[in-house]
Amino acid sequence: MLKRIFLSLQCVLLILTLFAQKGKLVSKEYHVAVNGSNNNNGSISKPFKTISAAAKKAMRDVIIVHAGVYRGQVAPLRCGNSEKERIWYGAAKGEKFEVKGSVTKNFLHDNRVQDFSLEVNHGPVMVGNNLFLSQVRLSQVAFLHNLIAWKLWETNDADPRPTPFLKPHSTAIAGFHINPSGDAFTTLFFWDEQTCLLQQIIISRANGRQCELDGCKTIKSHQEEIISNTPFTKNV
């Protein structure tokens, strides 16, 4: 009798284990809509407002983005370690969405160390209208209309092959040029040996807005330099 009870309990535990394992493989859907709220649970009736909010929740899940224009950076905390665990981002059926991260949000770095490094593999990449408050290292990338408050570090191991650049306000390639250490267009540089923060008034002039910075300090810039390079072009 006891043996039968023991076997029955084993069967029940086995069934529960199988259901639990199966449940782990089932992906959950999170929805994002422009009229949603990040206080919602991400269901189709209560969608999130931003893709970032859904990305923070997702683990082996599907994120469905509904029609609209989404502004702001998307920095998923998890990307999955295998095909079964991968997080999938996609538009809702029959809908299209657009992400414009560079329109309203700028990068802001202030770690007093070299914390921003960009390596670009010959693509039409541009970093524009951003504020850097620490050392910057660049390689084969164009910086446009930026304000950099530290020394600009260049790399010596950049690939010298031609890199494409774009036509103004377009994704069409205008031509190719060789920029082994990157280009800086109409970029302001403020630095000295102790530079780490700028006055809010300088930030406001550079970015067209008043920025809030914790622990903002006033510093004196030794020089203001405007770099305006013209890229070398050739027929494609």
C-alpha positions as YAML, in Angstrom:
chain: A
units: angstrom
residues:
- id: 1
  name: MET
  ca: [0.00, 0.00, 0.00]
- id: 2
  name: LEU
  ca: [2.74, 2.40, 0.98]
- id: 3
  name: LYS
  ca: [4.65, 1.43, -2.14]
- id: 4
  name: ARG
  ca: [1.64, 2.32, -4.33]
- id: 5
  name: ILE
  ca: [1.26, 5.67, -2.59]
- id: 6
  name: PHE
  ca: [4.96, 6.37, -3.06]
- id: 7
  name: LEU
  ca: [4.78, 5.51, -6.77]
- id: 8
  name: SER
  ca: [1.69, 7.70, -7.18]
- id: 9
  name: LEU
  ca: [3.47, 10.64, -5.56]
- id: 10
  name: GLN
  ca: [6.43, 10.11, -7.87]
- id: 11
  name: CYS
  ca: [4.12, 10.23, -10.90]
- id: 12
  name: VAL
  ca: [2.50, 13.43, -9.68]
- id: 13
  name: LEU
  ca: [5.89, 15.06, -9.10]
- id: 14
  name: LEU
  ca: [7.06, 13.96, -12.55]
- id: 15
  name: ILE
  ca: [3.98, 15.46, -14.22]
- id: 16
  name: LEU
  ca: [4.35, 18.72, -12.31]
- id: 17
  name: THR
  ca: [8.04, 18.89, -13.26]
- id: 18
  name: LEU
  ca: [7.24, 18.36, -16.94]
- id: 19
  name: PHE
  ca: [4.60, 21.10, -16.86]
- id: 20
  name: ALA
  ca: [7.01, 23.45, -15.10]
- id: 21
  name: GLN
  ca: [9.75, 22.81, -17.65]
- id: 22
  name: LYS
  ca: [7.30, 23.29, -20.50]
- id: 23
  name: GLY
  ca: [6.13, 26.54, -18.97]
- id: 24
  name: LYS
  ca: [9.69, 27.85, -18.92]
- id: 25
  name: LEU
  ca: [9.92, 27.49, -22.70]
- id: 26
  name: VAL
  ca: [6.71, 29.38, -23.40]
- id: 27
  name: SER
  ca: [7.43, 32.96, -24.41]
- id: 28
  name: LYS
  ca: [5.43, 35.81, -22.98]
- id: 29
  name: GLU
  ca: [4.34, 38.70, -25.16]
- id: 30
  name: TYR
  ca: [4.88, 42.28, -24.07]
- id: 31
  name: HIS
  ca: [3.19, 45.07, -26.01]
- id: 32
  name: VAL
  ca: [4.42, 48.64, -26.55]
- id: 33
  name: ALA
  ca: [2.22, 51.48, -27.82]
- id: 34
  name: VAL
  ca: [2.62, 55.25, -28.00]
- id: 35
  name: ASN
  ca: [-0.53, 55.70, -25.91]
- id: 36
  name: GLY
  ca: [0.59, 53.17, -23.30]
- id: 37
  name: SER
  ca: [2.14, 53.68, -19.89]
- id: 38
  name: ASN
  ca: [5.28, 52.28, -18.31]
- id: 39
  name: ASN
  ca: [3.19, 51.63, -15.21]
- id: 40
  name: ASN
  ca: [1.16, 49.06, -17.15]
- id: 41
  name: ASN
  ca: [1.85, 45.34, -17.21]
- id: 42
  name: GLY
  ca: [2.66, 45.18, -20.91]
- id: 43
  name: SER
  ca: [-0.42, 43.25, -22.00]
- id: 44
  name: ILE
  ca: [-2.20, 44.05, -25.27]
- id: 45
  name: SER
  ca: [-4.87, 45.95, -23.33]
- id: 46
  name: LYS
  ca: [-2.35, 47.68, -21.03]
- id: 47
  name: PRO
  ca: [0.80, 48.18, -23.12]
- id: 48
  name: PHE
  ca: [4.04, 49.86, -22.09]
- id: 49
  name: LYS
  ca: [4.84, 53.28, -23.50]
- id: 50
  name: THR
  ca: [8.54, 52.75, -24.29]
- id: 51
  name: ILE
  ca: [10.51, 49.88, -25.76]
- id: 52
  name: SER
  ca: [13.03, 50.23, -22.94]
- id: 53
  name: ALA
  ca: [10.37, 49.45, -20.33]
- id: 54
  name: ALA
  ca: [9.50, 46.22, -22.13]
- id: 55
  name: ALA
  ca: [13.18, 45.34, -22.56]
- id: 56
  name: LYS
  ca: [13.71, 45.50, -18.80]
- id: 57
  name: LYS
  ca: [10.98, 42.90, -18.26]
- id: 58
  name: ALA
  ca: [11.72, 40.52, -21.11]
- id: 59
  name: MET
  ca: [13.41, 37.17, -20.61]
- id: 60
  name: ARG
  ca: [13.06, 34.72, -23.53]
- id: 61
  name: ASP
  ca: [10.04, 36.77, -24.55]
- id: 62
  name: VAL
  ca: [8.50, 38.53, -27.52]
- id: 63
  name: ILE
  ca: [8.18, 42.32, -27.58]
- id: 64
  name: ILE
  ca: [5.52, 43.56, -30.00]
- id: 65
  name: VAL
  ca: [5.76, 47.24, -30.93]
- id: 66
  name: HIS
  ca: [2.63, 48.91, -32.29]
- id: 67
  name: ALA
  ca: [2.48, 51.69, -34.87]
- id: 68
  name: GLY
  ca: [3.99, 55.04, -33.95]
- id: 69
  name: VAL
  ca: [7.23, 56.96, -33.52]
- id: 70
  name: TYR
  ca: [9.25, 56.10, -30.44]
- id: 71
  name: ARG
  ca: [11.95, 58.45, -29.19]
- id: 72
  name: GLY
  ca: [14.71, 57.66, -26.75]
- id: 73
  name: GLN
  ca: [17.49, 55.15, -26.36]
- id: 74
  name: VAL
  ca: [16.74, 51.45, -26.20]
- id: 75
  name: ALA
  ca: [19.22, 49.55, -24.04]
- id: 76
  name: PRO
  ca: [18.04, 45.95, -23.51]
- id: 77
  name: LEU
  ca: [19.45, 44.48, -20.31]
- id: 78
  name: ARG
  ca: [19.07, 40.94, -21.62]
- id: 79
  name: CYS
  ca: [19.51, 39.48, -25.08]
- id: 80
  name: GLY
  ca: [19.37, 35.72, -24.43]
- id: 81
  name: ASN
  ca: [22.14, 33.15, -24.54]
- id: 82
  name: SER
  ca: [20.67, 30.81, -27.14]
- id: 83
  name: GLU
  ca: [18.00, 30.59, -29.82]
- id: 84
  name: LYS
  ca: [15.45, 29.31, -27.28]
- id: 85
  name: GLU
  ca: [16.20, 32.16, -24.88]
- id: 86
  name: ARG
  ca: [16.38, 34.95, -27.43]
- id: 87
  name: ILE
  ca: [14.28, 38.08, -27.00]
- id: 88
  name: TRP
  ca: [12.49, 38.99, -30.22]
- id: 89
  name: TYR
  ca: [11.46, 42.54, -31.13]
- id: 90
  name: GLY
  ca: [8.98, 43.11, -33.92]
- id: 91
  name: ALA
  ca: [6.12, 45.22, -35.21]
- id: 92
  name: ALA
  ca: [2.54, 44.19, -34.66]
- id: 93
  name: LYS
  ca: [0.94, 42.46, -37.63]
- id: 94
  name: GLY
  ca: [0.07, 44.97, -40.35]
- id: 95
  name: GLU
  ca: [1.72, 47.86, -38.48]
- id: 96
  name: LYS
  ca: [4.98, 49.77, -38.74]
- id: 97
  name: PHE
  ca: [6.93, 51.66, -36.13]
- id: 98
  name: GLU
  ca: [9.93, 53.97, -36.18]
- id: 99
  name: VAL
  ca: [12.56, 54.56, -33.52]
- id: 100
  name: LYS
  ca: [14.25, 57.96, -33.44]
- id: 101
  name: GLY
  ca: [16.69, 57.88, -30.58]
- id: 102
  name: SER
  ca: [18.86, 60.77, -31.71]
- id: 103
  name: VAL
  ca: [16.04, 63.31, -31.94]
- id: 104
  name: THR
  ca: [15.42, 64.08, -28.31]
- id: 105
  name: LYS
  ca: [18.08, 62.33, -26.26]
- id: 106
  name: ASN
  ca: [21.79, 62.95, -26.09]
- id: 107
  name: PHE
  ca: [24.58, 60.81, -24.70]
- id: 108
  name: LEU
  ca: [25.89, 62.10, -21.38]
- id: 109
  name: HIS
  ca: [29.11, 60.66, -19.98]
- id: 110
  name: ASP
  ca: [30.82, 61.76, -16.79]
- id: 111
  name: ASN
  ca: [32.93, 59.04, -15.19]
- id: 112
  name: ARG
  ca: [36.18, 61.03, -15.19]
- id: 113
  name: VAL
  ca: [37.78, 58.18, -17.10]
- id: 114
  name: GLN
  ca: [37.89, 57.01, -20.68]
- id: 115
  name: ASP
  ca: [34.39, 55.56, -20.79]
- id: 116
  name: PHE
  ca: [33.24, 56.02, -24.39]
- id: 117
  name: SER
  ca: [34.81, 54.04, -27.19]
- id: 118
  name: LEU
  ca: [33.42, 53.69, -30.68]
- id: 119
  name: GLU
  ca: [34.64, 51.19, -33.24]
- id: 120
  name: VAL
  ca: [32.82, 51.43, -36.57]
- id: 121
  name: ASN
  ca: [33.12, 48.82, -39.31]
- id: 122
  name: HIS
  ca: [32.93, 50.98, -42.44]
- id: 123
  name: GLY
  ca: [29.32, 52.01, -42.12]
- id: 124
  name: PRO
  ca: [27.56, 55.36, -42.56]
- id: 125
  name: VAL
  ca: [27.64, 56.16, -38.85]
- id: 126
  name: MET
  ca: [27.32, 59.59, -37.30]
- id: 127
  name: VAL
  ca: [27.37, 60.74, -33.70]
- id: 128
  name: GLY
  ca: [25.71, 64.14, -33.57]
- id: 129
  name: ASN
  ca: [24.44, 66.74, -31.10]
- id: 130
  name: ASN
  ca: [25.91, 64.97, -28.11]
- id: 131
  name: LEU
  ca: [27.69, 66.05, -24.97]
- id: 132
  name: PHE
  ca: [30.75, 64.20, -23.68]
- id: 133
  name: LEU
  ca: [32.13, 64.98, -20.25]
- id: 134
  name: SER
  ca: [35.01, 62.54, -20.17]
- id: 135
  name: GLN
  ca: [37.80, 61.23, -22.36]
- id: 136
  name: VAL
  ca: [36.66, 60.19, -25.83]
- id: 137
  name: ARG
  ca: [38.31, 57.64, -28.05]
- id: 138
  name: LEU
  ca: [37.15, 57.39, -31.62]
- id: 139
  name: SER
  ca: [37.92, 55.34, -34.69]
- id: 140
  name: GLN
  ca: [36.42, 55.80, -38.15]
- id: 141
  name: VAL
  ca: [33.36, 57.69, -37.06]
- id: 142
  name: ALA
  ca: [32.11, 61.19, -37.80]
- id: 143
  name: PHE
  ca: [31.29, 63.52, -34.91]
- id: 144
  name: LEU
  ca: [28.98, 66.39, -35.90]
- id: 145
  name: HIS
  ca: [27.92, 69.38, -33.81]
- id: 146
  name: ASN
  ca: [29.14, 67.91, -30.53]
- id: 147
  name: LEU
  ca: [30.57, 69.41, -27.40]
- id: 148
  name: ILE
  ca: [33.45, 67.44, -25.90]
- id: 149
  name: ALA
  ca: [34.79, 68.42, -22.50]
- id: 150
  name: TRP
  ca: [38.00, 66.44, -22.36]
- id: 151
  name: LYS
  ca: [40.94, 65.53, -24.52]
- id: 152
  name: LEU
  ca: [40.14, 63.75, -27.75]
- id: 153
  name: TRP
  ca: [42.05, 60.49, -27.97]
- id: 154
  name: GLU
  ca: [42.77, 59.07, -31.38]
- id: 155
  name: THR
  ca: [43.58, 55.47, -32.30]
- id: 156
  name: ASN
  ca: [46.59, 54.49, -34.35]
- id: 157
  name: ASP
  ca: [45.29, 51.10, -35.45]
- id: 158
  name: ALA
  ca: [42.32, 52.29, -37.52]
- id: 159
  name: ASP
  ca: [41.67, 50.60, -40.84]
- id: 160
  name: PRO
  ca: [42.48, 53.08, -43.66]
- id: 161
  name: ARG
  ca: [39.93, 51.73, -46.15]
- id: 162
  name: PRO
  ca: [37.37, 54.26, -47.51]
- id: 163
  name: THR
  ca: [34.32, 54.79, -45.32]
- id: 164
  name: PRO
  ca: [30.97, 56.03, -46.70]
- id: 165
  name: PHE
  ca: [29.37, 59.27, -45.59]
- id: 166
  name: LEU
  ca: [25.81, 60.47, -46.16]
- id: 167
  name: LYS
  ca: [24.09, 63.31, -47.96]
- id: 168
  name: PRO
  ca: [22.65, 66.03, -45.68]
- id: 169
  name: HIS
  ca: [19.41, 64.94, -43.99]
- id: 170
  name: SER
  ca: [19.41, 61.69, -45.94]
- id: 171
  name: THR
  ca: [20.40, 58.04, -45.66]
- id: 172
  name: ALA
  ca: [21.78, 58.08, -49.23]
- id: 173
  name: ILE
  ca: [25.54, 57.65, -49.53]
- id: 174
  name: ALA
  ca: [27.18, 60.79, -50.86]
- id: 175
  name: GLY
  ca: [30.63, 59.31, -51.32]
- id: 176
  name: PHE
  ca: [33.58, 57.67, -49.61]
- id: 177
  name: HIS
  ca: [36.58, 59.07, -47.81]
- id: 178
  name: ILE
  ca: [39.43, 57.78, -45.70]
- id: 179
  name: ASN
  ca: [39.18, 58.80, -42.07]
- id: 180
  name: PRO
  ca: [41.69, 56.66, -40.16]
- id: 181
  name: SER
  ca: [41.03, 58.52, -36.92]
- id: 182
  name: GLY
  ca: [37.55, 59.88, -37.49]
- id: 183
  name: ASP
  ca: [36.30, 63.32, -38.40]
- id: 184
  name: ALA
  ca: [35.02, 66.15, -36.23]
- id: 185
  name: PHE
  ca: [32.63, 68.64, -37.84]
- id: 186
  name: THR
  ca: [31.75, 71.93, -36.13]
- id: 187
  name: THR
  ca: [32.57, 70.39, -32.79]
- id: 188
  name: LEU
  ca: [33.48, 72.41, -29.70]
- id: 189
  name: PHE
  ca: [36.28, 71.17, -27.44]
- id: 190
  name: PHE
  ca: [36.80, 72.44, -23.90]
- id: 191
  name: TRP
  ca: [39.52, 70.88, -21.82]
- id: 192
  name: ASP
  ca: [42.27, 71.26, -19.29]
- id: 193
  name: GLU
  ca: [44.00, 68.83, -16.94]
- id: 194
  name: GLN
  ca: [41.16, 68.87, -14.39]
- id: 195
  name: THR
  ca: [38.15, 69.25, -16.66]
- id: 196
  name: CYS
  ca: [35.21, 66.99, -15.84]
- id: 197
  name: LEU
  ca: [32.11, 69.19, -15.78]
- id: 198
  name: LEU
  ca: [30.83, 72.25, -17.61]
- id: 199
  name: GLN
  ca: [28.56, 75.07, -16.59]
- id: 200
  name: GLN
  ca: [24.91, 74.59, -17.44]
- id: 201
  name: ILE
  ca: [24.94, 77.73, -19.56]
- id: 202
  name: ILE
  ca: [27.59, 76.22, -21.85]
- id: 203
  name: ILE
  ca: [25.62, 73.00, -22.09]
- id: 204
  name: SER
  ca: [22.49, 74.97, -22.93]
- id: 205
  name: ARG
  ca: [24.22, 76.79, -25.76]
- id: 206
  name: ALA
  ca: [25.63, 73.59, -27.19]
- id: 207
  name: ASN
  ca: [22.50, 71.49, -27.07]
- id: 208
  name: GLY
  ca: [19.75, 74.09, -27.32]
- id: 209
  name: ARG
  ca: [18.32, 73.13, -23.97]
- id: 210
  name: GLN
  ca: [18.99, 73.56, -20.28]
- id: 211
  name: CYS
  ca: [20.50, 70.40, -18.83]
- id: 212
  name: GLU
  ca: [20.22, 69.36, -15.21]
- id: 213
  name: LEU
  ca: [23.47, 68.01, -13.80]
- id: 214
  name: ASP
  ca: [24.01, 66.81, -10.26]
- id: 215
  name: GLY
  ca: [27.10, 68.29, -8.68]
- id: 216
  name: CYS
  ca: [27.72, 70.67, -11.56]
- id: 217
  name: LYS
  ca: [30.91, 72.68, -11.12]
- id: 218
  name: THR
  ca: [32.17, 75.82, -12.79]
- id: 219
  name: ILE
  ca: [35.42, 75.42, -14.71]
- id: 220
  name: LYS
  ca: [37.58, 77.65, -16.87]
- id: 221
  name: SER
  ca: [38.34, 76.37, -20.35]
- id: 222
  name: HIS
  ca: [41.85, 76.95, -21.62]
- id: 223
  name: GLN
  ca: [40.75, 77.01, -25.22]
- id: 224
  name: GLU
  ca: [37.72, 76.85, -27.44]
- id: 225
  name: GLU
  ca: [38.36, 75.16, -30.72]
- id: 226
  name: ILE
  ca: [35.97, 74.76, -33.62]
- id: 227
  name: ILE
  ca: [36.94, 71.98, -36.03]
- id: 228
  name: SER
  ca: [35.33, 72.12, -39.46]
- id: 229
  name: ASN
  ca: [36.62, 69.42, -41.77]
- id: 230
  name: THR
  ca: [35.59, 68.78, -45.35]
- id: 231
  name: PRO
  ca: [35.62, 65.06, -46.15]
- id: 232
  name: PHE
  ca: [37.52, 63.85, -49.18]
- id: 233
  name: THR
  ca: [35.08, 62.60, -51.81]
- id: 234
  name: LYS
  ca: [35.42, 60.46, -54.89]
- id: 235
  name: ASN
  ca: [33.08, 58.99, -57.46]
- id: 236
  name: VAL
  ca: [31.40, 55.78, -56.32]
...
